[in-house]
Tab-separated table of C-alpha atoms in Angstrom:
chain	number	residue	atom	x	y	z
B	1	MET	CA	64.395	31.203	-8.373
B	2	ARG	CA	61.821	30.826	-5.803
B	3	PRO	CA	58.809	33.062	-6.042
B	4	THR	CA	59.248	34.619	-2.706
B	5	LEU	CA	62.732	35.739	-3.409
B	6	GLN	CA	61.735	37.002	-6.805
B	7	THR	CA	59.061	39.102	-5.311
B	8	GLN	CA	61.389	40.539	-2.808
B	9	ALA	CA	63.957	41.347	-5.348
B	10	LYS	CA	61.474	42.957	-7.633
B	11	THR	CA	60.108	45.031	-4.966
B	12	SER	CA	63.520	46.128	-3.902
B	13	SER	CA	64.626	47.100	-7.320
B	14	SER	CA	61.505	48.930	-8.415
B	15	ALA	CA	60.747	51.057	-5.301
B	16	GLN	CA	61.697	54.800	-5.370
B	17	PRO	CA	63.761	56.026	-2.459
B	18	SER	CA	61.746	58.253	-0.008
B	19	PHE	CA	62.332	59.859	3.488
B	20	THR	CA	59.827	60.730	6.225
B	21	PRO	CA	61.003	63.726	8.339
B	22	ALA	CA	61.304	62.829	11.959
B	23	ARG	CA	59.850	65.214	14.643
B	24	THR	CA	62.780	66.480	16.608
B	25	GLY	CA	61.022	69.285	18.619
B	26	LEU	CA	59.900	68.911	22.260
B	27	LEU	CA	56.378	67.974	23.090
B	28	GLN	CA	54.442	71.231	23.592
B	29	ARG	CA	51.802	71.584	26.353
B	30	LYS	CA	49.139	74.187	26.802
B	31	CYS	CA	49.387	76.857	29.594
B	32	ALA	CA	47.614	76.045	32.847
B	33	CYS	CA	44.916	78.556	31.926
B	34	GLY	CA	44.403	76.863	28.555
B	35	GLY	CA	46.155	79.570	26.552
B	36	SER	CA	49.015	79.269	24.134
B	37	PRO	CA	52.305	78.906	26.023
B	38	GLY	CA	55.341	81.069	25.475
B	39	PRO	CA	59.003	80.162	25.861
B	40	THR	CA	58.567	79.770	29.624
B	41	GLY	CA	55.594	77.456	29.271
B	42	GLU	CA	53.146	80.124	30.370
B	43	CYS	CA	50.947	82.364	28.293
B	44	GLU	CA	51.705	86.091	28.232
B	45	SER	CA	48.774	86.918	30.560
B	46	CYS	CA	49.842	84.427	33.256
B	47	ARG	CA	53.438	85.593	33.017
B	48	LYS	CA	52.433	89.226	33.689
B	49	LYS	CA	50.260	88.206	36.653
B	50	LYS	CA	53.130	86.258	38.145
B	51	LEU	CA	55.471	89.230	37.853
B	52	GLN	CA	52.839	91.489	39.432
B	53	ARG	CA	52.461	89.172	42.443
B	54	ARG	CA	56.227	89.164	42.976
B	55	SER	CA	56.279	92.947	42.869
B	56	GLU	CA	53.448	93.194	45.412
B	57	ASN	CA	55.121	90.746	47.791
B	58	LEU	CA	58.333	92.747	47.643
B	59	HIS	CA	56.411	95.991	48.241
B	60	LEU	CA	54.550	94.560	51.234
B	61	SER	CA	57.716	93.240	52.822
B	62	THR	CA	59.197	96.703	52.508
B	63	ILE	CA	56.132	98.204	54.197
B	64	SER	CA	56.195	95.660	57.041
B	65	HIS	CA	59.861	96.325	57.670
B	66	PRO	CA	60.767	99.579	55.918
B	67	LEU	CA	64.247	99.693	57.403
B	68	SER	CA	65.132	96.023	57.191
B	69	SER	CA	67.239	96.518	54.061
B	70	VAL	CA	68.830	99.774	55.142
B	71	SER	CA	72.214	99.657	56.754
B	72	ASN	CA	73.709	101.977	59.326
B	73	VAL	CA	70.393	102.654	61.091
B	74	PRO	CA	70.371	103.145	64.887
B	75	ALA	CA	69.877	100.000	66.963
B	76	ILE	CA	66.760	101.547	68.484
B	77	VAL	CA	65.005	101.194	65.103
B	78	HIS	CA	65.401	97.425	64.981
B	79	GLU	CA	64.545	97.164	68.669
B	80	VAL	CA	61.262	98.917	68.064
B	81	LEU	CA	60.459	96.761	65.005
B	82	ARG	CA	61.083	93.583	67.030
B	83	SER	CA	59.314	94.694	70.183
B	84	PRO	CA	55.772	93.582	71.062
B	85	GLY	CA	53.006	96.139	71.132
B	86	GLN	CA	49.417	96.907	70.298
B	87	PRO	CA	47.791	96.265	66.917
B	88	LEU	CA	47.084	99.212	64.646
B	89	ALA	CA	44.076	101.269	65.640
B	90	ALA	CA	40.886	100.117	63.915
B	91	HIS	CA	40.408	103.373	62.018
B	92	THR	CA	44.036	103.325	60.845
B	93	ALA	CA	43.836	99.722	59.634
B	94	ALA	CA	40.528	100.427	57.885
B	95	PHE	CA	42.170	103.320	56.080
B	96	VAL	CA	45.403	101.716	54.877
B	97	GLU	CA	44.480	98.057	54.247
B	98	PRO	CA	42.138	98.669	51.253
B	99	ARG	CA	44.778	100.916	49.677
B	100	PHE	CA	47.648	98.449	50.021
B	101	GLY	CA	45.580	95.314	49.490
B	102	HIS	CA	47.127	93.724	52.539
B	103	SER	CA	46.093	92.934	56.114
B	104	PHE	CA	48.216	94.636	58.770
B	105	GLY	CA	46.870	92.497	61.607
B	106	ASP	CA	50.384	91.301	62.449
B	107	VAL	CA	51.816	94.811	62.669
B	108	ARG	CA	52.374	96.013	66.245
B	109	VAL	CA	53.038	99.536	67.441
B	110	ARG	CA	54.098	100.916	70.759
B	111	SER	CA	52.968	104.180	72.304
B	112	GLU	CA	55.550	106.955	72.449
B	113	ASN	CA	55.768	106.951	76.224
B	114	LYS	CA	56.694	103.237	76.198
B	115	LEU	CA	59.460	103.345	73.589
B	116	PRO	CA	62.821	102.107	74.873
B	117	GLN	CA	65.006	104.915	76.037
B	118	SER	CA	67.802	105.866	73.681
B	119	ASN	CA	70.077	108.778	73.034
B	120	ASP	CA	68.785	108.803	69.459
B	121	SER	CA	65.491	110.526	70.286
B	122	ARG	CA	65.071	111.659	66.687
B	123	ALA	CA	64.758	108.022	65.487
B	124	GLN	CA	62.147	107.319	68.172
B	125	SER	CA	60.127	110.352	67.153
B	126	ARG	CA	60.123	109.433	63.457
B	127	ILE	CA	59.156	105.771	63.975
B	128	THR	CA	56.396	106.469	66.481
B	129	THR	CA	54.977	109.290	64.391
B	130	SER	CA	54.946	107.244	61.172
B	131	MET	CA	53.161	104.314	62.847
B	132	ASN	CA	50.577	106.242	64.840
B	133	ASP	CA	49.781	108.664	62.057
B	134	ALA	CA	49.595	106.152	59.192
B	135	ALA	CA	46.078	107.339	58.348
B	136	GLU	CA	47.511	110.703	57.387
B	137	LEU	CA	50.074	109.411	54.882
B	138	PRO	CA	49.599	110.867	51.369
B	139	ILE	CA	48.028	108.402	48.931
B	140	SER	CA	49.071	110.291	45.798
B	141	GLY	CA	52.470	109.979	44.181
B	142	ASP	CA	53.725	113.027	46.057
B	143	ARG	CA	55.811	112.271	49.091
B	144	GLU	CA	55.886	114.523	52.101
B	145	PRO	CA	59.362	115.673	53.096
B	146	ASP	CA	60.940	113.903	56.019
B	147	VAL	CA	60.882	116.706	58.587
B	148	ASP	CA	61.796	116.273	62.198
B	149	LEU	CA	59.014	117.773	64.278
B	150	ALA	CA	61.535	118.913	66.835
B	151	GLU	CA	63.149	121.091	64.175
B	152	LYS	CA	59.823	122.851	63.486
B	153	THR	CA	59.316	123.931	67.072
B	154	ALA	CA	60.233	127.545	67.657
B	155	PRO	CA	62.909	127.937	70.300
B	156	THR	CA	61.716	129.158	73.631
B	157	GLU	CA	63.112	132.567	74.360
B	158	ALA	CA	63.339	134.211	77.714
B	159	PRO	CA	60.909	137.123	78.048
B	160	PRO	CA	62.469	140.541	77.732
B	161	ASP	CA	63.502	142.169	80.928
B	162	ILE	CA	60.672	144.155	82.430
B	163	ALA	CA	61.781	147.523	83.679
B	164	GLU	CA	61.207	147.719	87.368
B	165	THR	CA	59.126	150.627	88.603
B	166	PRO	CA	61.360	152.943	90.608
B	167	LYS	CA	60.715	152.685	94.300
B	168	SER	CA	58.642	155.610	95.532
B	169	CYS	CA	60.050	157.910	98.192
B	170	CYS	CA	56.609	157.817	99.858
B	171	SER	CA	56.394	154.618	101.908
B	172	MET	CA	52.611	154.550	102.091
B	173	GLU	CA	50.942	151.979	104.279
B	174	SER	CA	47.371	153.247	103.799
B	175	PHE	CA	45.460	156.159	102.293
B	176	GLY	CA	41.738	156.678	102.853
B	177	SER	CA	38.888	159.141	103.389
B	178	SER	CA	36.219	159.790	105.995
B	179	ASN	CA	33.324	162.235	106.610
B	180	ASP	CA	32.262	161.919	102.969
B	181	SER	CA	28.728	163.161	103.690
B	182	TYR	CA	26.705	166.400	103.590
B	183	VAL	CA	25.716	168.444	106.649
B	184	ASP	CA	22.772	170.728	105.773
B	185	THR	CA	21.185	173.720	107.543
B	186	ASP	CA	18.580	176.176	106.311
B	187	THR	CA	21.267	178.372	104.751
B	188	ASP	CA	24.366	176.234	104.300
B	189	THR	CA	25.609	172.771	103.272
B	190	ARG	CA	29.082	171.381	103.825
B	191	LYS	CA	31.010	168.212	103.182
B	192	ASN	CA	34.010	168.276	105.471
B	193	ILE	CA	35.761	165.310	103.872
B	194	LYS	CA	39.020	164.147	105.450
B	195	PHE	CA	41.944	162.383	103.745
B	196	THR	CA	44.379	160.471	105.941
B	197	CYS	CA	47.707	158.933	104.987
B	198	LYS	CA	49.657	156.477	107.119
B	199	VAL	CA	53.255	155.626	106.224
B	200	LYS	CA	55.279	152.616	107.210
B	201	SER	CA	56.791	152.777	110.659
B	202	GLY	CA	59.890	154.958	110.765
B	203	SER	CA	59.272	156.465	107.293
B	204	ASP	CA	59.289	160.179	106.572
B	205	THR	CA	55.701	161.494	106.300
B	206	LYS	CA	56.889	164.631	104.505
B	207	LYS	CA	57.912	162.558	101.523
B	208	CYS	CA	54.211	162.032	100.789
B	209	VAL	CA	51.955	164.742	99.313
B	210	MET	CA	48.411	165.033	97.929
B	211	VAL	CA	47.231	166.472	94.607
B	212	ASN	CA	43.526	167.085	93.913
B	213	TRP	CA	41.925	166.828	90.459
B	214	ILE	CA	38.621	168.425	89.430
B	215	GLN	CA	35.970	168.249	86.700
B	216	GLY	CA	32.511	169.882	86.467
B	217	THR	CA	30.708	173.227	86.892
B	218	ALA	CA	29.430	175.761	89.431
B	219	LYS	CA	26.641	178.061	88.212
B	220	ASN	CA	24.518	180.960	89.396
B	221	LYS	CA	20.734	180.970	89.207
B	222	ASP	CA	20.809	182.729	85.809
B	223	GLY	CA	23.054	179.938	84.344
B	224	THR	CA	26.267	181.928	84.310
B	225	PHE	CA	29.396	180.279	85.620
B	226	ARG	CA	30.763	181.256	88.975
B	227	SER	CA	34.415	182.333	89.221
B	228	VAL	CA	37.288	180.530	90.932
B	229	LYS	CA	41.025	181.088	91.363
B	230	MET	CA	43.210	178.479	89.682
B	231	PHE	CA	46.987	178.695	89.188
B	232	ASP	CA	47.082	182.346	90.169
B	233	LYS	CA	44.320	183.245	87.688
B	234	THR	CA	40.573	183.829	88.039
B	235	VAL	CA	38.652	181.556	85.652
B	236	ASP	CA	35.089	180.309	85.077
B	237	TYR	CA	34.061	177.394	87.187
B	238	ASN	CA	33.598	175.328	84.035
B	239	PHE	CA	35.899	172.327	83.570
B	240	ALA	CA	34.763	169.938	80.850
B	241	THR	CA	37.688	167.576	81.452
B	242	THR	CA	39.692	166.603	84.510
B	243	ARG	CA	42.401	169.108	85.414
B	244	SER	CA	44.646	169.948	88.335
B	245	ASP	CA	42.894	171.738	91.225
B	246	SER	CA	45.312	174.245	92.764
B	247	LEU	CA	45.210	177.933	93.727
B	248	ASP	CA	48.845	178.502	92.747
B	249	LYS	CA	51.353	176.957	90.368
B	250	ASP	CA	52.468	174.329	92.874
B	251	PRO	CA	49.886	171.514	92.453
B	252	VAL	CA	50.566	170.056	95.917
B	253	TYR	CA	47.348	170.290	97.911
B	254	TRP	CA	47.534	172.827	100.801
B	255	SER	CA	50.863	174.187	99.585
B	256	ASP	CA	51.618	177.913	99.821
B	257	GLY	CA	54.508	180.296	99.287
B	258	SER	CA	56.177	179.277	102.536
B	259	ALA	CA	56.086	175.459	102.272
B	260	ARG	CA	54.850	172.624	100.135
B	261	TRP	CA	53.933	170.336	103.002
B	262	ASN	CA	51.363	171.896	105.352
B	263	TYR	CA	49.330	168.883	106.513
B	264	GLN	CA	48.127	168.078	109.994
B	265	ALA	CA	50.061	165.384	111.873
B	266	ALA	CA	48.060	162.518	113.333
B	267	GLY	CA	50.726	160.647	115.271
B	268	ALA	CA	54.298	159.815	114.343
B	269	ASP	CA	53.388	157.969	111.114
B	270	SER	CA	50.168	159.650	109.910
B	271	PHE	CA	48.881	162.994	108.610
B	272	TYR	CA	45.646	164.342	107.097
B	273	ALA	CA	44.031	167.169	105.087
B	274	THR	CA	40.383	168.247	104.711
B	275	ASP	CA	38.265	169.846	102.000
B	276	SER	CA	34.902	171.652	102.083
B	277	PRO	CA	33.766	172.861	98.635
B	278	GLY	CA	31.085	175.511	98.120
B	279	PRO	CA	30.672	179.283	98.245
B	280	GLN	CA	31.260	181.448	101.284
B	281	ALA	CA	27.531	182.119	101.376
B	282	TRP	CA	24.707	180.390	99.551
B	283	VAL	CA	22.161	182.410	97.622
B	284	ASP	CA	19.112	181.205	95.798
B	285	GLY	CA	19.791	179.092	92.698
B	286	ILE	CA	23.485	178.407	93.182
B	287	ASP	CA	24.223	174.994	91.665
B	288	TYR	CA	27.458	173.007	92.200
B	289	ASN	CA	28.108	169.799	90.280
B	290	LEU	CA	31.734	168.752	90.762
B	291	LYS	CA	33.744	165.527	90.599
B	292	PHE	CA	37.062	165.224	92.417
B	293	LYS	CA	39.951	162.777	92.649
B	294	MET	CA	42.421	163.100	95.526
B	295	CYS	CA	45.706	161.278	94.837
B	296	LEU	CA	48.805	160.531	96.914
B	297	TYR	CA	52.314	160.989	95.452
B	298	CYS	CA	55.965	160.944	96.331
B	299	ILE	CA	56.924	164.619	96.632
B	300	ASP	CA	59.754	164.015	94.138
B	301	ASP	CA	57.149	163.073	91.496
B	302	VAL	CA	55.305	166.409	91.752
B	303	SER	CA	56.923	169.402	90.102
B	304	ALA	CA	56.856	172.593	92.172
B	305	THR	CA	55.694	174.472	89.081
B	306	SER	CA	52.861	173.058	86.994
B	307	ASP	CA	49.712	174.116	85.116
B	308	GLU	CA	46.058	173.096	84.788
B	309	THR	CA	47.023	170.003	82.764
B	310	GLY	CA	49.102	168.681	85.652
B	311	SER	CA	52.414	168.733	83.827
B	312	GLY	CA	55.246	167.435	85.988
B	313	VAL	CA	52.899	165.270	88.092
B	314	LYS	CA	53.405	161.503	87.766
B	315	ASN	CA	53.220	158.088	89.417
B	316	PRO	CA	50.173	158.336	91.707
B	317	LEU	CA	50.295	155.776	94.500
B	318	LYS	CA	46.559	155.759	95.220
B	319	CYS	CA	43.536	157.902	94.256
B	320	ILE	CA	40.183	158.455	95.970
B	321	ASP	CA	37.152	159.532	93.920
B	322	TRP	CA	34.708	161.874	95.591
B	323	GLY	CA	32.283	164.627	94.621
B	324	PHE	CA	30.253	167.671	95.662
B	325	LYS	CA	26.757	168.277	94.294
B	326	ALA	CA	24.342	170.808	95.816
B	327	LYS	CA	21.650	173.199	94.540
B	328	TYR	CA	20.044	175.760	96.891
B	329	ASP	CA	16.381	176.740	97.003
B	330	ALA	CA	16.262	179.808	99.296
B	331	THR	CA	12.455	179.956	99.370
B	332	ALA	CA	12.171	176.361	100.575
B	333	LYS	CA	15.394	176.670	102.572
B	334	LYS	CA	16.459	173.364	101.115
B	335	PHE	CA	19.479	171.851	99.349
B	336	THR	CA	19.246	169.230	96.639
B	337	HIS	CA	22.180	166.846	96.350
């Protein structure tokens, strides 16, 4: 046997059988960041970041077009979203962009008065309000309720009917005074004031009457009050508050037992009355300090029986304030007003 063959045979017969396991797994690579890869070939950290970016992109697309995935919305909504407009106001963009981590430079809004006309005014109101008032959106997890502003507006109600003032039976055109000044002598002072009423042409003058009101005092030199007749009684000339000025129970000025209307005619449509306060004769120290108010009324608004409070007298048409103030110094023969 040749040596070479012997060697081969020897080797073949003496060697122990052995097996080297073959590598059947795939070739593993490191993650792009250098970390240990997972089943997807990325490390756990990179996988989470990738999922986060997908979530943000989905969130931003919803913000850019919040109604794009909602069905059955009015056509006006999509028309507004597609329409050109102005960019967000600078202060609004500065407010929302840092919070969403996204630039809204491509977002366009239209002013409310330029929105396309549509019967669905509620959709217009909501879209315009949400865009223009983005800076006021809540940042916390709480969400404001979707409330239509039109529903919060209180309905306009017609004002309650205002009761009309009954038309007066006295058709006054004018009511005024004259001669409101003092005329002094050495022993007397008078104010012959005159009150004149003019009614509308063709009206009944006797439907108009005067009532005088008084407040104040009349004293003697020793400080005692002088006496005066009022409502059929003699009383002190001392009236702390305004009261009706009448000799009898009928408060109509110049009335008497025979008639209520006793004025002087001044043509077909006018009449007048006069007054001249003061004593019959002045003596030293007499002091009058009186305030008056002469008022015009419809005769139907003045009761024929009244008292010092003026009960049954209502609805004055016009009043004229006047007064009488005089103190007599007999030695100096002088009146102080």
